[in-house]
Amino acid sequence: MIGPSSSHTAGAVKLARVSALIAGKPFKHVDFGLHGSFAKTGTGHGTHLALLAGVLGITEEDERIKLSPDIAEERGITYAFHEVELDDVHENTAVITFDHHDGTSTQIVGCSVGGGRILITKINSVNVEVSAEQPTLIMQQLDKPGVIARISRVLAENNINIGLMRFSRVAKRDVATSVPETDQRIRPEVIDRLAALDDVLWVTVIQ
């Protein structure tokens, strides 16, 4: 672990690792916008190395955190860090933007809240709340009657209990995001069934 602060090290690694899982596909470049304490003291606490390590899939306990620049170079991944000023966010907030090989991009906003815990607050400008402390599905679907019921039915048929579900949408009958947290791990075949549902656009899981 680098530095004395779990927010700037363990939390930063987890925040970036979960962000990459949400992005869900390979990327060639990643941009880190650092706000508040992340921006002011991040270098001394190893935040830059921790964030880069996280997007590369390195875990909080891995000794390779300090080698993340070399690993990124080996994989042909470029990266940049800069300071951002955001309103009404936690002091340890990062805006992480992934540029994918297919020309698309994914932007994740999240924060390290202390004790190695994190909160993802935005996915591509859609407000969410993802703590990644329980198995969590992140699903984007069309905002139509019956879609959430079908999602819940698939989970129930596989003995997966929803502990908490959050839902947000850009506008009525537009694209919506559902975030069910479950009491059980979600098997690959269940993810495949969810992804095959009508009006479901994409599914990713964090567990």
PDB file of C-alpha atoms in Angstrom:
ATOM      1  CA  MET A   1       0.000   0.000   0.000  1.00  0.00           C
ATOM      2  CA  ILE A   2       1.321   3.436  -0.925  1.00  0.00           C
ATOM      3  CA  GLY A   3       1.089   6.336   1.493  1.00  0.00           C
ATOM      4  CA  PRO A   4      -0.814   6.710   4.782  1.00  0.00           C
ATOM      5  CA  SER A   5      -4.331   7.345   3.499  1.00  0.00           C
ATOM      6  CA  SER A   6      -6.759   4.563   2.609  1.00  0.00           C
ATOM      7  CA  SER A   7      -8.872   7.120   0.710  1.00  0.00           C
ATOM      8  CA  HIS A   8      -5.952   8.007  -1.529  1.00  0.00           C
ATOM      9  CA  THR A   9      -4.656   4.460  -2.024  1.00  0.00           C
ATOM     10  CA  ALA A  10      -6.999   1.524  -1.389  1.00  0.00           C
ATOM     11  CA  GLY A  11     -10.069   3.613  -2.182  1.00  0.00           C
ATOM     12  CA  ALA A  12      -8.489   5.057  -5.308  1.00  0.00           C
ATOM     13  CA  VAL A  13      -7.512   1.611  -6.605  1.00  0.00           C
ATOM     14  CA  LYS A  14     -11.014   0.244  -5.998  1.00  0.00           C
ATOM     15  CA  LEU A  15     -12.693   3.302  -7.516  1.00  0.00           C
ATOM     16  CA  ALA A  16     -10.698   2.982 -10.722  1.00  0.00           C
ATOM     17  CA  ARG A  17     -11.010  -0.812 -10.888  1.00  0.00           C
ATOM     18  CA  VAL A  18     -14.801  -0.693 -10.517  1.00  0.00           C
ATOM     19  CA  SER A  19     -14.957   2.128 -13.080  1.00  0.00           C
ATOM     20  CA  ALA A  20     -13.113  -0.041 -15.605  1.00  0.00           C
ATOM     21  CA  LEU A  21     -15.506  -2.926 -14.925  1.00  0.00           C
ATOM     22  CA  ILE A  22     -18.453  -0.617 -15.567  1.00  0.00           C
ATOM     23  CA  ALA A  23     -16.855   0.664 -18.789  1.00  0.00           C
ATOM     24  CA  GLY A  24     -16.893  -2.979 -19.777  1.00  0.00           C
ATOM     25  CA  LYS A  25     -14.610  -3.091 -22.806  1.00  0.00           C
ATOM     26  CA  PRO A  26     -10.958  -2.536 -23.732  1.00  0.00           C
ATOM     27  CA  PHE A  27      -9.653   1.007 -23.856  1.00  0.00           C
ATOM     28  CA  LYS A  28      -6.632   2.668 -25.412  1.00  0.00           C
ATOM     29  CA  HIS A  29      -6.532   5.864 -23.341  1.00  0.00           C
ATOM     30  CA  VAL A  30      -7.835   6.917 -19.949  1.00  0.00           C
ATOM     31  CA  ASP A  31      -8.178  10.454 -18.638  1.00  0.00           C
ATOM     32  CA  PHE A  32      -8.305  11.183 -14.911  1.00  0.00           C
ATOM     33  CA  GLY A  33      -9.858  14.458 -13.738  1.00  0.00           C
ATOM     34  CA  LEU A  34      -9.003  14.913 -10.056  1.00  0.00           C
ATOM     35  CA  HIS A  35     -11.074  17.089  -7.733  1.00  0.00           C
ATOM     36  CA  GLY A  36     -10.400  18.489  -4.284  1.00  0.00           C
ATOM     37  CA  SER A  37      -8.088  16.504  -2.036  1.00  0.00           C
ATOM     38  CA  PHE A  38      -7.350  14.018  -4.812  1.00  0.00           C
ATOM     39  CA  ALA A  39      -5.970  16.894  -6.880  1.00  0.00           C
ATOM     40  CA  LYS A  40      -4.185  18.765  -4.082  1.00  0.00           C
ATOM     41  CA  THR A  41      -2.409  15.947  -2.255  1.00  0.00           C
ATOM     42  CA  GLY A  42      -2.812  12.979  -4.564  1.00  0.00           C
ATOM     43  CA  THR A  43       0.765  12.807  -5.813  1.00  0.00           C
ATOM     44  CA  GLY A  44       2.236  12.574  -2.323  1.00  0.00           C
ATOM     45  CA  HIS A  45      -0.232   9.863  -1.336  1.00  0.00           C
ATOM     46  CA  GLY A  46       0.285   7.818  -4.499  1.00  0.00           C
ATOM     47  CA  THR A  47      -3.200   8.546  -5.839  1.00  0.00           C
ATOM     48  CA  HIS A  48      -2.012   8.762  -9.442  1.00  0.00           C
ATOM     49  CA  LEU A  49      -0.371   5.338  -9.254  1.00  0.00           C
ATOM     50  CA  ALA A  50      -3.377   3.885  -7.430  1.00  0.00           C
ATOM     51  CA  LEU A  51      -5.909   5.143  -9.979  1.00  0.00           C
ATOM     52  CA  LEU A  52      -3.829   3.951 -12.903  1.00  0.00           C
ATOM     53  CA  ALA A  53      -3.348   0.564 -11.259  1.00  0.00           C
ATOM     54  CA  GLY A  54      -7.081   0.226 -10.706  1.00  0.00           C
ATOM     55  CA  VAL A  55      -8.084   0.770 -14.329  1.00  0.00           C
ATOM     56  CA  LEU A  56      -5.490  -1.869 -15.262  1.00  0.00           C
ATOM     57  CA  GLY A  57      -7.309  -4.389 -13.065  1.00  0.00           C
ATOM     58  CA  ILE A  58      -4.761  -4.404 -10.248  1.00  0.00           C
ATOM     59  CA  THR A  59      -6.307  -4.953  -6.809  1.00  0.00           C
ATOM     60  CA  GLU A  60      -5.829  -2.990  -3.619  1.00  0.00           C
ATOM     61  CA  GLU A  61      -3.432  -5.546  -2.074  1.00  0.00           C
ATOM     62  CA  ASP A  62      -1.276  -6.041  -5.179  1.00  0.00           C
ATOM     63  CA  GLU A  63       2.353  -4.956  -4.831  1.00  0.00           C
ATOM     64  CA  ARG A  64       2.385  -3.986  -8.520  1.00  0.00           C
ATOM     65  CA  ILE A  65       0.527  -0.718  -7.825  1.00  0.00           C
ATOM     66  CA  LYS A  66       3.799   1.200  -7.975  1.00  0.00           C
ATOM     67  CA  LEU A  67       4.594  -0.444 -11.316  1.00  0.00           C
ATOM     68  CA  SER A  68       1.356   0.685 -12.969  1.00  0.00           C
ATOM     69  CA  PRO A  69       3.052   3.142 -15.406  1.00  0.00           C
ATOM     70  CA  ASP A  70       5.256   0.333 -16.718  1.00  0.00           C
ATOM     71  CA  ILE A  71       2.291  -2.032 -17.019  1.00  0.00           C
ATOM     72  CA  ALA A  72       0.263   0.588 -18.904  1.00  0.00           C
ATOM     73  CA  GLU A  73       3.150   1.100 -21.316  1.00  0.00           C
ATOM     74  CA  GLU A  74       3.454  -2.656 -21.884  1.00  0.00           C
ATOM     75  CA  ARG A  75      -0.260  -2.802 -22.745  1.00  0.00           C
ATOM     76  CA  GLY A  76      -0.102   0.226 -25.034  1.00  0.00           C
ATOM     77  CA  ILE A  77      -2.446   2.260 -22.844  1.00  0.00           C
ATOM     78  CA  THR A  78      -1.892   6.002 -22.572  1.00  0.00           C
ATOM     79  CA  TYR A  79      -3.200   8.172 -19.758  1.00  0.00           C
ATOM     80  CA  ALA A  80      -3.390  11.743 -18.504  1.00  0.00           C
ATOM     81  CA  PHE A  81      -4.109  13.446 -15.184  1.00  0.00           C
ATOM     82  CA  HIS A  82      -5.491  16.931 -14.682  1.00  0.00           C
ATOM     83  CA  GLU A  83      -7.302  18.951 -12.044  1.00  0.00           C
ATOM     84  CA  VAL A  84     -11.053  19.612 -12.193  1.00  0.00           C
ATOM     85  CA  GLU A  85     -13.364  21.778 -10.103  1.00  0.00           C
ATOM     86  CA  LEU A  86     -16.745  20.168  -9.422  1.00  0.00           C
ATOM     87  CA  ASP A  87     -19.768  21.358  -7.454  1.00  0.00           C
ATOM     88  CA  ASP A  88     -21.344  19.503  -4.526  1.00  0.00           C
ATOM     89  CA  VAL A  89     -19.129  16.420  -4.606  1.00  0.00           C
ATOM     90  CA  HIS A  90     -16.893  14.606  -2.126  1.00  0.00           C
ATOM     91  CA  GLU A  91     -13.361  15.984  -1.807  1.00  0.00           C
ATOM     92  CA  ASN A  92     -11.881  12.693  -3.056  1.00  0.00           C
ATOM     93  CA  THR A  93     -13.697  12.627  -6.397  1.00  0.00           C
ATOM     94  CA  ALA A  94     -12.362  11.573  -9.776  1.00  0.00           C
ATOM     95  CA  VAL A  95     -13.817  11.845 -13.275  1.00  0.00           C
ATOM     96  CA  ILE A  96     -12.472   8.865 -15.229  1.00  0.00           C
ATOM     97  CA  THR A  97     -12.967   8.835 -19.004  1.00  0.00           C
ATOM     98  CA  PHE A  98     -12.150   5.724 -21.029  1.00  0.00           C
ATOM     99  CA  ASP A  99     -11.501   6.025 -24.769  1.00  0.00           C
ATOM    100  CA  HIS A 100     -12.285   2.656 -26.340  1.00  0.00           C
ATOM    101  CA  HIS A 101     -10.815   1.037 -29.429  1.00  0.00           C
ATOM    102  CA  ASP A 102     -14.167   1.230 -31.230  1.00  0.00           C
ATOM    103  CA  GLY A 103     -14.208   5.038 -31.050  1.00  0.00           C
ATOM    104  CA  THR A 104     -16.681   5.292 -28.174  1.00  0.00           C
ATOM    105  CA  SER A 105     -15.982   6.615 -24.693  1.00  0.00           C
ATOM    106  CA  THR A 106     -17.302   5.962 -21.199  1.00  0.00           C
ATOM    107  CA  GLN A 107     -17.184   8.508 -18.389  1.00  0.00           C
ATOM    108  CA  ILE A 108     -17.453   7.495 -14.747  1.00  0.00           C
ATOM    109  CA  VAL A 109     -17.620   9.882 -11.792  1.00  0.00           C
ATOM    110  CA  GLY A 110     -16.961   8.502  -8.339  1.00  0.00           C
ATOM    111  CA  CYS A 111     -15.335   9.140  -4.998  1.00  0.00           C
ATOM    112  CA  SER A 112     -13.360   7.422  -2.279  1.00  0.00           C
ATOM    113  CA  VAL A 113     -15.263   7.982   0.951  1.00  0.00           C
ATOM    114  CA  GLY A 114     -12.755   6.545   3.436  1.00  0.00           C
ATOM    115  CA  GLY A 115     -11.829   3.163   4.814  1.00  0.00           C
ATOM    116  CA  GLY A 116     -11.343   1.771   1.320  1.00  0.00           C
ATOM    117  CA  ARG A 117     -15.017   2.377   0.477  1.00  0.00           C
ATOM    118  CA  ILE A 118     -16.176   4.047  -2.723  1.00  0.00           C
ATOM    119  CA  LEU A 119     -19.278   5.446  -4.380  1.00  0.00           C
ATOM    120  CA  ILE A 120     -19.867   5.707  -8.123  1.00  0.00           C
ATOM    121  CA  THR A 121     -22.157   8.699  -8.682  1.00  0.00           C
ATOM    122  CA  LYS A 122     -22.424   9.051 -12.469  1.00  0.00           C
ATOM    123  CA  ILE A 123     -22.161   6.833 -15.525  1.00  0.00           C
ATOM    124  CA  ASN A 124     -22.133   8.804 -18.772  1.00  0.00           C
ATOM    125  CA  SER A 125     -23.919  11.748 -17.084  1.00  0.00           C
ATOM    126  CA  VAL A 126     -26.627   9.509 -15.578  1.00  0.00           C
ATOM    127  CA  ASN A 127     -26.848   9.816 -11.790  1.00  0.00           C
ATOM    128  CA  VAL A 128     -26.327   6.500  -9.982  1.00  0.00           C
ATOM    129  CA  GLU A 129     -25.263   5.200  -6.573  1.00  0.00           C
ATOM    130  CA  VAL A 130     -22.951   2.205  -6.750  1.00  0.00           C
ATOM    131  CA  SER A 131     -20.950   1.232  -3.663  1.00  0.00           C
ATOM    132  CA  ALA A 132     -19.809  -2.188  -4.969  1.00  0.00           C
ATOM    133  CA  GLU A 133     -20.025  -3.609  -1.441  1.00  0.00           C
ATOM    134  CA  GLN A 134     -22.564  -6.251  -2.528  1.00  0.00           C
ATOM    135  CA  PRO A 135     -22.906  -8.089  -5.857  1.00  0.00           C
ATOM    136  CA  THR A 136     -24.267  -5.340  -8.097  1.00  0.00           C
ATOM    137  CA  LEU A 137     -25.834  -5.323 -11.547  1.00  0.00           C
ATOM    138  CA  ILE A 138     -25.667  -2.184 -13.638  1.00  0.00           C
ATOM    139  CA  MET A 139     -28.179  -2.299 -16.461  1.00  0.00           C
ATOM    140  CA  GLN A 140     -29.171   0.186 -19.110  1.00  0.00           C
ATOM    141  CA  GLN A 141     -32.590  -0.293 -20.633  1.00  0.00           C
ATOM    142  CA  LEU A 142     -35.414   1.526 -22.351  1.00  0.00           C
ATOM    143  CA  ASP A 143     -37.798   3.208 -19.929  1.00  0.00           C
ATOM    144  CA  LYS A 144     -40.872   1.129 -20.770  1.00  0.00           C
ATOM    145  CA  PRO A 145     -43.521  -0.594 -18.648  1.00  0.00           C
ATOM    146  CA  GLY A 146     -42.604  -4.121 -17.599  1.00  0.00           C
ATOM    147  CA  VAL A 147     -38.837  -3.992 -18.097  1.00  0.00           C
ATOM    148  CA  ILE A 148     -37.968  -3.864 -14.396  1.00  0.00           C
ATOM    149  CA  ALA A 149     -40.531  -6.598 -13.707  1.00  0.00           C
ATOM    150  CA  ARG A 150     -38.815  -8.864 -16.251  1.00  0.00           C
ATOM    151  CA  ILE A 151     -35.420  -8.144 -14.698  1.00  0.00           C
ATOM    152  CA  SER A 152     -36.763  -8.994 -11.234  1.00  0.00           C
ATOM    153  CA  ARG A 153     -38.395 -12.175 -12.544  1.00  0.00           C
ATOM    154  CA  VAL A 154     -35.140 -13.504 -14.006  1.00  0.00           C
ATOM    155  CA  LEU A 155     -33.353 -12.905 -10.718  1.00  0.00           C
ATOM    156  CA  ALA A 156     -36.146 -14.505  -8.674  1.00  0.00           C
ATOM    157  CA  GLU A 157     -36.215 -17.576 -10.930  1.00  0.00           C
ATOM    158  CA  ASN A 158     -32.537 -18.038 -10.122  1.00  0.00           C
ATOM    159  CA  ASN A 159     -33.002 -17.612  -6.353  1.00  0.00           C
ATOM    160  CA  ILE A 160     -31.248 -14.252  -6.342  1.00  0.00           C
ATOM    161  CA  ASN A 161     -32.733 -11.806  -3.864  1.00  0.00           C
ATOM    162  CA  ILE A 162     -32.618  -8.059  -4.519  1.00  0.00           C
ATOM    163  CA  GLY A 163     -31.524  -6.232  -1.386  1.00  0.00           C
ATOM    164  CA  LEU A 164     -31.760  -2.782  -2.924  1.00  0.00           C
ATOM    165  CA  MET A 165     -32.563  -1.429  -6.380  1.00  0.00           C
ATOM    166  CA  ARG A 166     -31.902   2.084  -7.593  1.00  0.00           C
ATOM    167  CA  PHE A 167     -33.368   3.457 -10.805  1.00  0.00           C
ATOM    168  CA  SER A 168     -32.671   6.631 -12.752  1.00  0.00           C
ATOM    169  CA  ARG A 169     -33.528   7.945 -16.195  1.00  0.00           C
ATOM    170  CA  VAL A 170     -32.610  10.835 -18.436  1.00  0.00           C
ATOM    171  CA  ALA A 171     -36.239  11.535 -19.351  1.00  0.00           C
ATOM    172  CA  LYS A 172     -39.582   9.740 -19.431  1.00  0.00           C
ATOM    173  CA  ARG A 173     -39.604   6.898 -21.996  1.00  0.00           C
ATOM    174  CA  ASP A 174     -35.906   7.473 -22.694  1.00  0.00           C
ATOM    175  CA  VAL A 175     -32.886   5.405 -21.652  1.00  0.00           C
ATOM    176  CA  ALA A 176     -32.878   4.379 -17.981  1.00  0.00           C
ATOM    177  CA  THR A 177     -30.363   2.791 -15.641  1.00  0.00           C
ATOM    178  CA  SER A 178     -31.209   0.139 -13.043  1.00  0.00           C
ATOM    179  CA  VAL A 179     -28.767  -0.833 -10.296  1.00  0.00           C
ATOM    180  CA  PRO A 180     -29.927  -3.892  -8.306  1.00  0.00           C
ATOM    181  CA  GLU A 181     -27.744  -4.948  -5.368  1.00  0.00           C
ATOM    182  CA  THR A 182     -28.220  -8.626  -4.568  1.00  0.00           C
ATOM    183  CA  ASP A 183     -27.646 -10.954  -1.626  1.00  0.00           C
ATOM    184  CA  GLN A 184     -26.154 -13.663  -3.838  1.00  0.00           C
ATOM    185  CA  ARG A 185     -23.458 -13.715  -6.481  1.00  0.00           C
ATOM    186  CA  ILE A 186     -24.768 -13.557 -10.044  1.00  0.00           C
ATOM    187  CA  ARG A 187     -23.775 -16.426 -12.303  1.00  0.00           C
ATOM    188  CA  PRO A 188     -22.708 -15.848 -15.934  1.00  0.00           C
ATOM    189  CA  GLU A 189     -25.772 -17.617 -17.325  1.00  0.00           C
ATOM    190  CA  VAL A 190     -28.038 -15.248 -15.373  1.00  0.00           C
ATOM    191  CA  ILE A 191     -26.201 -12.257 -16.805  1.00  0.00           C
ATOM    192  CA  ASP A 192     -26.703 -13.726 -20.284  1.00  0.00           C
ATOM    193  CA  ARG A 193     -30.448 -14.101 -19.671  1.00  0.00           C
ATOM    194  CA  LEU A 194     -30.720 -10.518 -18.481  1.00  0.00           C
ATOM    195  CA  ALA A 195     -28.777  -9.220 -21.469  1.00  0.00           C
ATOM    196  CA  ALA A 196     -31.129 -11.097 -23.811  1.00  0.00           C
ATOM    197  CA  LEU A 197     -34.279  -9.460 -22.417  1.00  0.00           C
ATOM    198  CA  ASP A 198     -36.237  -7.197 -24.735  1.00  0.00           C
ATOM    199  CA  ASP A 199     -35.447  -3.498 -24.220  1.00  0.00           C
ATOM    200  CA  VAL A 200     -32.284  -4.210 -22.181  1.00  0.00           C
ATOM    201  CA  LEU A 201     -29.353  -2.452 -23.868  1.00  0.00           C
ATOM    202  CA  TRP A 202     -26.413  -3.668 -21.807  1.00  0.00           C
ATOM    203  CA  VAL A 203     -25.574  -5.378 -18.539  1.00  0.00           C
ATOM    204  CA  THR A 204     -22.464  -5.458 -16.393  1.00  0.00           C
ATOM    205  CA  VAL A 205     -21.871  -6.984 -12.974  1.00  0.00           C
ATOM    206  CA  ILE A 206     -19.555  -6.097 -10.100  1.00  0.00           C
ATOM    207  CA  GLN A 207     -18.927  -8.808  -7.519  1.00  0.00           C
TER     208      GLN A 207
END
